[in-house]
CSV table of C-alpha atoms in Angstrom, one decimal:
chain,number,residue,atom,x,y,z
A,1,UNK,CA,39.3,-64.2,36.1
A,2,UNK,CA,43.0,-64.2,36.8
A,3,UNK,CA,44.8,-67.4,36.2
A,4,UNK,CA,48.1,-66.2,37.8
A,5,UNK,CA,50.3,-68.1,35.4
A,6,UNK,CA,53.2,-65.8,36.1
A,7,UNK,CA,53.3,-67.1,39.7
A,8,UNK,CA,53.9,-70.8,38.8
A,9,UNK,CA,57.6,-70.5,38.2
A,10,UNK,CA,58.2,-68.4,41.3
A,11,UNK,CA,56.3,-70.8,43.5
A,12,UNK,CA,57.7,-74.0,42.1
A,13,UNK,CA,61.3,-72.6,42.2
A,14,UNK,CA,61.0,-72.2,46.0
A,15,UNK,CA,62.1,-75.1,48.2
A,16,UNK,CA,59.4,-77.0,50.0
A,17,UNK,CA,59.0,-75.3,53.4
A,18,UNK,CA,57.9,-77.4,56.3
A,19,UNK,CA,54.9,-76.0,58.1
A,20,UNK,CA,55.5,-75.0,61.7
A,21,UNK,CA,53.4,-77.6,63.4
A,22,UNK,CA,51.0,-76.1,65.8
A,23,UNK,CA,52.3,-72.6,65.5
A,24,UNK,CA,48.8,-71.2,64.7
A,25,UNK,CA,46.7,-74.1,65.9
A,26,UNK,CA,43.7,-73.5,68.0
A,27,UNK,CA,43.7,-74.9,71.5
A,28,UNK,CA,41.2,-77.7,71.8
A,29,UNK,CA,38.9,-78.4,74.8
A,30,UNK,CA,40.6,-80.1,77.8
A,31,UNK,CA,40.2,-83.8,77.8
A,32,UNK,CA,39.0,-83.7,81.4
A,33,UNK,CA,36.0,-81.5,80.6
A,34,UNK,CA,33.2,-83.2,82.6
A,35,UNK,CA,30.2,-80.9,82.1
A,36,UNK,CA,28.5,-78.7,79.5
A,37,UNK,CA,29.7,-75.5,81.0
A,38,UNK,CA,33.4,-76.5,80.5
A,39,UNK,CA,32.6,-77.6,76.9
A,40,UNK,CA,31.0,-74.3,76.2
A,41,UNK,CA,33.9,-72.3,77.7
A,42,UNK,CA,36.4,-74.4,75.6
A,43,UNK,CA,34.4,-73.7,72.5
A,44,UNK,CA,34.4,-70.0,73.2
A,45,UNK,CA,38.1,-70.1,73.8
A,46,UNK,CA,38.7,-71.8,70.4
A,47,UNK,CA,36.8,-69.0,68.7
A,48,UNK,CA,38.6,-66.3,70.6
A,49,UNK,CA,42.0,-67.7,69.6
A,50,UNK,CA,41.3,-68.0,65.9
A,51,UNK,CA,44.3,-66.1,64.4
A,52,UNK,CA,42.2,-64.7,61.6
A,53,UNK,CA,40.4,-62.4,64.1
A,54,UNK,CA,43.6,-60.6,65.0
A,55,UNK,CA,46.1,-61.0,62.2
A,56,UNK,CA,46.3,-58.9,59.1
A,57,UNK,CA,46.2,-60.3,55.5
A,58,UNK,CA,49.3,-61.6,53.9
A,59,UNK,CA,51.1,-59.5,51.2
A,60,UNK,CA,52.8,-61.9,48.8
A,61,UNK,CA,55.8,-60.2,47.2
A,62,UNK,CA,55.8,-62.7,44.4
A,63,UNK,CA,52.6,-61.3,43.0
A,64,UNK,CA,52.9,-59.7,39.5
A,65,UNK,CA,52.5,-56.1,40.6
A,66,UNK,CA,55.7,-56.4,42.7
A,67,UNK,CA,57.7,-57.2,39.6
A,68,UNK,CA,56.6,-54.0,37.8
A,69,UNK,CA,58.5,-51.4,39.8
A,70,UNK,CA,57.5,-48.4,42.1
A,71,UNK,CA,54.8,-47.1,39.6
A,72,UNK,CA,52.5,-49.9,40.8
A,73,UNK,CA,53.3,-49.8,44.5
A,74,UNK,CA,49.7,-48.8,45.3
A,75,UNK,CA,48.7,-52.2,44.0
A,76,UNK,CA,51.7,-54.2,45.1
A,77,UNK,CA,51.5,-53.2,48.8
A,78,UNK,CA,48.0,-54.6,49.2
A,79,UNK,CA,47.3,-58.2,50.1
A,80,UNK,CA,45.8,-60.2,47.3
A,81,UNK,CA,44.7,-63.8,46.9
A,82,UNK,CA,46.6,-66.7,45.4
A,83,UNK,CA,44.5,-68.3,42.6
A,84,UNK,CA,44.7,-72.0,42.3
A,85,UNK,CA,43.8,-73.7,39.0
A,86,UNK,CA,44.6,-77.2,37.8
A,87,UNK,CA,46.1,-76.0,34.5
A,88,UNK,CA,49.1,-74.5,36.2
A,89,UNK,CA,49.0,-76.3,39.6
A,90,UNK,CA,48.0,-79.9,38.7
A,91,UNK,CA,46.9,-82.5,41.2
A,92,UNK,CA,50.4,-83.9,41.9
A,93,UNK,CA,51.8,-80.4,42.6
A,94,UNK,CA,49.1,-78.2,44.1
A,95,UNK,CA,49.5,-79.5,47.7
A,96,UNK,CA,53.2,-78.4,47.7
A,97,UNK,CA,52.3,-75.0,46.2
A,98,UNK,CA,49.6,-74.4,48.9
A,99,UNK,CA,51.9,-75.6,51.7
A,100,UNK,CA,54.7,-73.2,50.6
A,101,UNK,CA,52.4,-70.3,50.3
A,102,UNK,CA,50.6,-70.7,53.7
A,103,UNK,CA,53.9,-71.3,55.4
A,104,UNK,CA,55.2,-68.0,54.0
A,105,UNK,CA,52.1,-66.3,55.4
A,106,UNK,CA,52.6,-68.1,58.8
A,107,UNK,CA,56.2,-66.9,59.0
A,108,UNK,CA,55.0,-63.4,58.4
A,109,UNK,CA,52.3,-63.7,61.1
A,110,UNK,CA,49.6,-63.0,58.5
A,111,UNK,CA,46.4,-64.7,57.1
A,112,UNK,CA,46.8,-66.2,53.7
A,113,UNK,CA,44.0,-65.9,51.0
A,114,UNK,CA,43.3,-68.6,48.5
A,115,UNK,CA,41.0,-68.9,45.5
A,116,UNK,CA,40.0,-72.4,44.3
A,117,UNK,CA,39.1,-72.1,40.6
A,118,UNK,CA,39.0,-75.3,38.7
A,119,UNK,CA,35.5,-76.6,38.7
A,120,UNK,CA,34.5,-78.6,35.6
A,121,UNK,CA,33.2,-76.4,32.8
A,122,UNK,CA,34.7,-73.3,34.5
A,123,UNK,CA,33.5,-69.9,33.2
A,124,UNK,CA,31.1,-71.7,30.8
A,125,UNK,CA,33.3,-71.3,27.7
A,126,UNK,CA,34.2,-67.7,28.2
A,127,UNK,CA,37.6,-66.0,28.7
A,128,UNK,CA,38.7,-68.1,31.7
A,129,UNK,CA,37.2,-71.4,30.5
A,130,UNK,CA,38.7,-74.7,31.6
A,131,UNK,CA,38.7,-76.6,34.8
A,132,UNK,CA,39.0,-80.3,35.6
A,133,UNK,CA,37.4,-82.9,33.3
A,134,UNK,CA,34.8,-84.2,35.9
A,135,UNK,CA,33.7,-84.3,39.5
A,136,UNK,CA,36.0,-87.2,40.5
A,137,UNK,CA,39.0,-85.5,39.2
A,138,UNK,CA,37.9,-82.3,40.9
A,139,UNK,CA,37.5,-84.0,44.2
A,140,UNK,CA,41.0,-85.5,44.0
A,141,UNK,CA,42.5,-82.1,43.2
A,142,UNK,CA,40.6,-80.3,46.0
A,143,UNK,CA,41.7,-83.0,48.4
A,144,UNK,CA,45.3,-82.1,47.6
A,145,UNK,CA,44.5,-78.4,48.1
A,146,UNK,CA,43.2,-79.3,51.6
A,147,UNK,CA,46.3,-81.4,52.3
A,148,UNK,CA,48.5,-78.4,51.5
A,149,UNK,CA,46.5,-76.2,53.9
A,150,UNK,CA,47.9,-78.2,56.8
A,151,UNK,CA,47.5,-76.5,60.1
A,152,UNK,CA,47.2,-73.0,58.6
A,153,UNK,CA,44.0,-70.9,58.8
A,154,UNK,CA,43.4,-69.4,55.4
A,155,UNK,CA,40.5,-67.5,54.0
A,156,UNK,CA,39.3,-69.2,50.8
A,157,UNK,CA,37.0,-68.0,48.0
A,158,UNK,CA,35.4,-71.1,46.3
A,159,UNK,CA,34.8,-71.1,42.6
A,160,UNK,CA,34.0,-67.6,41.4
A,161,UNK,CA,30.9,-67.4,39.2
A,162,UNK,CA,30.2,-71.2,39.5
A,163,UNK,CA,26.8,-70.7,41.2
A,164,UNK,CA,25.6,-67.7,39.2
A,165,UNK,CA,26.3,-69.6,36.0
A,166,UNK,CA,24.2,-72.5,37.3
A,167,UNK,CA,21.2,-71.8,35.0
A,168,UNK,CA,23.2,-70.8,31.9
A,169,UNK,CA,22.5,-73.1,29.0
A,170,UNK,CA,26.2,-73.2,28.0
A,171,UNK,CA,27.0,-74.9,31.3
A,172,UNK,CA,25.5,-78.4,31.1
A,173,UNK,CA,26.6,-79.7,34.4
A,174,UNK,CA,24.2,-78.2,36.9
A,175,UNK,CA,23.7,-81.2,39.2
A,176,UNK,CA,27.4,-82.1,39.2
A,177,UNK,CA,28.3,-78.5,39.9
A,178,UNK,CA,26.4,-78.5,43.1
A,179,UNK,CA,27.8,-81.9,44.0
A,180,UNK,CA,31.3,-80.7,43.4
A,181,UNK,CA,30.9,-77.5,45.4
A,182,UNK,CA,29.3,-79.3,48.3
A,183,UNK,CA,32.2,-81.8,48.4
A,184,UNK,CA,34.8,-79.0,48.2
A,185,UNK,CA,33.1,-77.1,51.1
A,186,UNK,CA,33.4,-80.2,53.3
A,187,UNK,CA,37.0,-81.0,52.5
A,188,UNK,CA,38.3,-77.4,52.7
A,189,UNK,CA,36.4,-76.4,55.8
A,190,UNK,CA,37.6,-79.6,57.6
A,191,UNK,CA,41.1,-78.6,56.7
A,192,UNK,CA,40.7,-75.3,58.6
A,193,UNK,CA,39.9,-72.8,55.8
A,194,UNK,CA,37.2,-70.2,56.1
A,195,UNK,CA,35.3,-71.0,52.9
A,196,UNK,CA,33.3,-68.4,51.1
A,197,UNK,CA,31.2,-69.8,48.3
A,198,UNK,CA,31.1,-67.3,45.5
A,199,UNK,CA,27.6,-65.7,45.0
A,200,UNK,CA,28.3,-63.5,42.0
A,201,UNK,CA,27.3,-59.9,42.5
A,202,UNK,CA,24.4,-57.5,42.8
A,203,UNK,CA,24.2,-56.9,39.1
A,204,UNK,CA,24.1,-60.6,38.1
A,205,UNK,CA,20.4,-61.3,37.9
A,206,UNK,CA,18.4,-64.3,36.9
A,207,UNK,CA,16.0,-62.3,34.9
A,208,UNK,CA,13.1,-64.1,36.5
A,209,UNK,CA,11.2,-62.1,39.1
A,210,UNK,CA,8.0,-64.2,38.9
A,211,UNK,CA,8.5,-65.7,42.4
A,212,UNK,CA,10.2,-62.8,44.2
A,213,UNK,CA,10.4,-59.0,43.9
A,214,UNK,CA,14.2,-59.2,43.7
A,215,UNK,CA,16.3,-60.1,40.7
A,216,UNK,CA,18.2,-62.8,42.6
A,217,UNK,CA,15.4,-65.3,43.0
A,218,UNK,CA,16.7,-68.8,43.8
A,219,UNK,CA,20.4,-68.0,44.5
A,220,UNK,CA,20.0,-68.4,48.3
A,221,UNK,CA,18.6,-71.8,47.6
A,222,UNK,CA,21.6,-72.7,45.4
A,223,UNK,CA,23.9,-71.5,48.2
A,224,UNK,CA,22.2,-73.8,50.6
A,225,UNK,CA,22.4,-76.8,48.2
A,226,UNK,CA,26.1,-76.1,47.7
A,227,UNK,CA,26.7,-76.4,51.4
A,228,UNK,CA,27.0,-72.8,52.7
A,229,UNK,CA,25.8,-74.0,56.1
A,230,UNK,CA,29.1,-75.8,56.5
A,231,UNK,CA,31.1,-72.9,55.1
A,232,UNK,CA,32.0,-69.6,56.6
A,233,UNK,CA,29.7,-67.8,54.2
A,234,UNK,CA,29.8,-66.4,50.7
A,235,UNK,CA,31.7,-63.8,48.6
A,236,UNK,CA,30.4,-61.1,46.2
A,237,UNK,CA,31.8,-59.0,43.4
A,238,UNK,CA,34.8,-61.2,42.7
A,239,UNK,CA,36.6,-59.7,39.6
A,240,UNK,CA,33.7,-57.3,39.1
A,241,UNK,CA,33.1,-53.6,39.6
A,242,UNK,CA,29.8,-53.1,41.6
A,243,UNK,CA,29.7,-50.3,44.1
A,244,UNK,CA,30.1,-51.2,47.8
A,245,UNK,CA,26.7,-50.0,48.8
A,246,UNK,CA,25.1,-52.2,46.2
A,247,UNK,CA,27.1,-55.3,47.2
A,248,UNK,CA,26.3,-54.8,50.9
A,249,UNK,CA,22.6,-54.5,50.0
A,250,UNK,CA,22.8,-57.7,48.0
A,251,UNK,CA,24.7,-59.5,50.7
A,252,UNK,CA,22.3,-58.4,53.4
A,253,UNK,CA,19.4,-59.7,51.4
A,254,UNK,CA,21.2,-63.0,50.9
A,255,UNK,CA,21.8,-63.4,54.6
A,256,UNK,CA,18.1,-62.8,55.3
A,257,UNK,CA,17.0,-65.3,52.7
A,258,UNK,CA,19.4,-67.9,54.0
A,259,UNK,CA,18.0,-67.3,57.5
A,260,UNK,CA,14.5,-68.0,56.2
A,261,UNK,CA,15.9,-71.3,54.8
A,262,UNK,CA,17.2,-72.3,58.2
A,263,UNK,CA,20.8,-71.3,57.5
A,264,UNK,CA,22.0,-69.0,60.2
A,265,UNK,CA,25.3,-67.3,61.1
A,266,UNK,CA,26.4,-66.8,57.5
A,267,UNK,CA,29.2,-64.3,56.9
A,268,UNK,CA,30.3,-62.6,53.7
A,269,UNK,CA,33.2,-60.7,52.1
A,270,UNK,CA,33.3,-58.3,49.2
A,271,UNK,CA,36.0,-58.0,46.5
A,272,UNK,CA,36.9,-54.3,46.3
A,273,UNK,CA,39.9,-54.6,44.0
A,274,UNK,CA,38.3,-52.7,41.1
A,275,UNK,CA,35.1,-51.2,42.3
A,276,UNK,CA,36.2,-47.6,42.9
A,277,UNK,CA,34.4,-46.1,40.0
A,278,UNK,CA,31.5,-43.9,40.9
A,279,UNK,CA,29.3,-44.9,37.9
A,280,UNK,CA,30.0,-48.5,36.8
A,281,UNK,CA,28.5,-49.4,33.4
A,282,UNK,CA,26.3,-52.4,33.4
A,283,UNK,CA,27.5,-55.1,31.0
A,284,UNK,CA,31.0,-53.6,30.4
A,285,UNK,CA,33.0,-56.1,32.5
A,286,UNK,CA,36.1,-57.1,30.4
A,287,UNK,CA,38.9,-54.6,31.3
A,288,UNK,CA,36.5,-51.6,31.4
A,289,UNK,CA,38.4,-48.3,30.8
A,290,UNK,CA,36.4,-46.5,33.5
A,291,UNK,CA,37.2,-49.0,36.3
A,292,UNK,CA,39.3,-47.8,39.3
A,293,UNK,CA,40.8,-49.6,42.3
A,294,UNK,CA,38.5,-49.7,45.3
A,295,UNK,CA,38.7,-49.8,49.1
A,296,UNK,CA,41.8,-51.4,50.5
A,297,UNK,CA,41.5,-55.0,51.9
A,298,UNK,CA,40.5,-54.9,55.5
A,299,UNK,CA,38.9,-57.4,57.9
A,300,UNK,CA,36.1,-55.9,59.9
A,301,UNK,CA,34.0,-58.6,61.5
A,302,UNK,CA,31.0,-56.4,61.7
A,303,UNK,CA,28.0,-58.7,62.2
A,304,UNK,CA,27.7,-60.7,59.0
A,305,UNK,CA,30.3,-58.6,57.2
A,306,UNK,CA,33.8,-60.1,57.5
A,307,UNK,CA,35.4,-57.4,55.4
A,308,UNK,CA,36.8,-56.3,52.0
A,309,UNK,CA,39.3,-58.4,50.1
A,310,UNK,CA,41.3,-57.9,46.9
A,311,UNK,CA,40.5,-61.2,45.2
A,312,UNK,CA,41.1,-60.2,41.6
A,313,UNK,CA,44.6,-58.8,41.0
A,314,UNK,CA,44.4,-55.2,39.7
A,315,UNK,CA,46.4,-55.0,36.5
A,316,UNK,CA,45.7,-58.5,35.4
A,317,UNK,CA,43.5,-58.9,32.3
A,318,UNK,CA,40.0,-60.2,32.1
A,319,UNK,CA,40.5,-61.2,28.4
A,320,UNK,CA,41.3,-59.8,25.0
A,321,UNK,CA,39.0,-56.7,25.1
A,322,UNK,CA,39.7,-53.0,25.6
A,323,UNK,CA,43.4,-53.5,25.0
A,324,UNK,CA,43.9,-56.4,27.3
A,325,UNK,CA,46.0,-59.6,26.7
A,326,UNK,CA,44.8,-63.1,27.5
A,327,UNK,CA,42.9,-63.6,30.8
A,328,UNK,CA,45.2,-63.5,33.9
A,329,UNK,CA,48.1,-61.8,32.2
A,330,UNK,CA,49.6,-58.6,33.7
A,331,UNK,CA,49.2,-55.4,31.6
A,332,UNK,CA,50.7,-52.0,32.5
A,333,UNK,CA,48.0,-50.2,30.5
A,334,UNK,CA,45.2,-51.9,32.5
A,335,UNK,CA,47.0,-51.1,35.8
A,336,UNK,CA,47.5,-47.5,34.7
A,337,UNK,CA,43.8,-47.1,34.0
A,338,UNK,CA,42.9,-48.5,37.4
A,339,UNK,CA,45.2,-46.0,39.0
A,340,UNK,CA,43.5,-43.1,37.1
A,341,UNK,CA,45.9,-42.6,34.2
A,342,UNK,CA,43.4,-42.6,31.4
A,343,UNK,CA,45.9,-41.3,28.8
A,344,UNK,CA,48.5,-44.0,29.5
A,345,UNK,CA,50.6,-45.0,26.4
A,346,UNK,CA,51.9,-48.1,28.0
A,347,UNK,CA,51.3,-51.5,26.4
A,348,UNK,CA,51.0,-55.0,27.9
């Protein structure tokens, strides 16, 4: 997963920008509403005025690809998410970082995208391992993220891989993980974010099909326990390479399973930043040489499908495999491969 360390200096060097109070706020119901019909009309008006339904996604020119020159303009010109982790945006700083970022998006008249990525025992000891030391510390940090959101209306992916790793033996915090996610959903949704709890991807299976004829048995139940009923929905394929048709099949199955569990109206988004290869190779997920950039980010609002996002930053490493540097670091070689230059001689 990208840790976006290169963004810290750029963000912290910027002056704190005051949010434009109420500039994107949704109009609430009139205080004189006296009957149910007025209340219903006011609710419909609030939904219709949500700026995310009409605005495009924010392109942050401080993202690493923008610093690499015109050769990477195909990556740089696409909106990509700002990743938030406690290692580089600690509790006493993260609110200011978020506030600055969402204000820049507001000034541009666009929707900001955030990724919250600091759950305890993050990535279960793999390349992006880390996170906060416990649930209490995590709650305090998330509260500051929520504070920074202010009156903005961001889209927010919550803790990539946290739920799919739930049954991994190397992650010994299953109960606390659900508790942490549920608390984060509440805080961030109340702050105005559209929260998408990460649900892994179509190729991430449990290996246990004894209770169901699908390889994802139990994941919908985990989403429910994690509070998806209070979120906008879930995300799939974050930092992965699965084909769009497979992800939409997986997401549609998940929506149906959640409906059976009494959770209705759930939406989903798909990360298409690196899923453009026609034949992805199962298990080859750390800077695969065959990967290509996928469909551009685009909000669609087609039934349960909210759209495609670039959550992972194309060109940033997954870890020290296939010529990549440490996780989250930009590498020209990796970007060249994603753009189709298989013979690139560039380094990192």
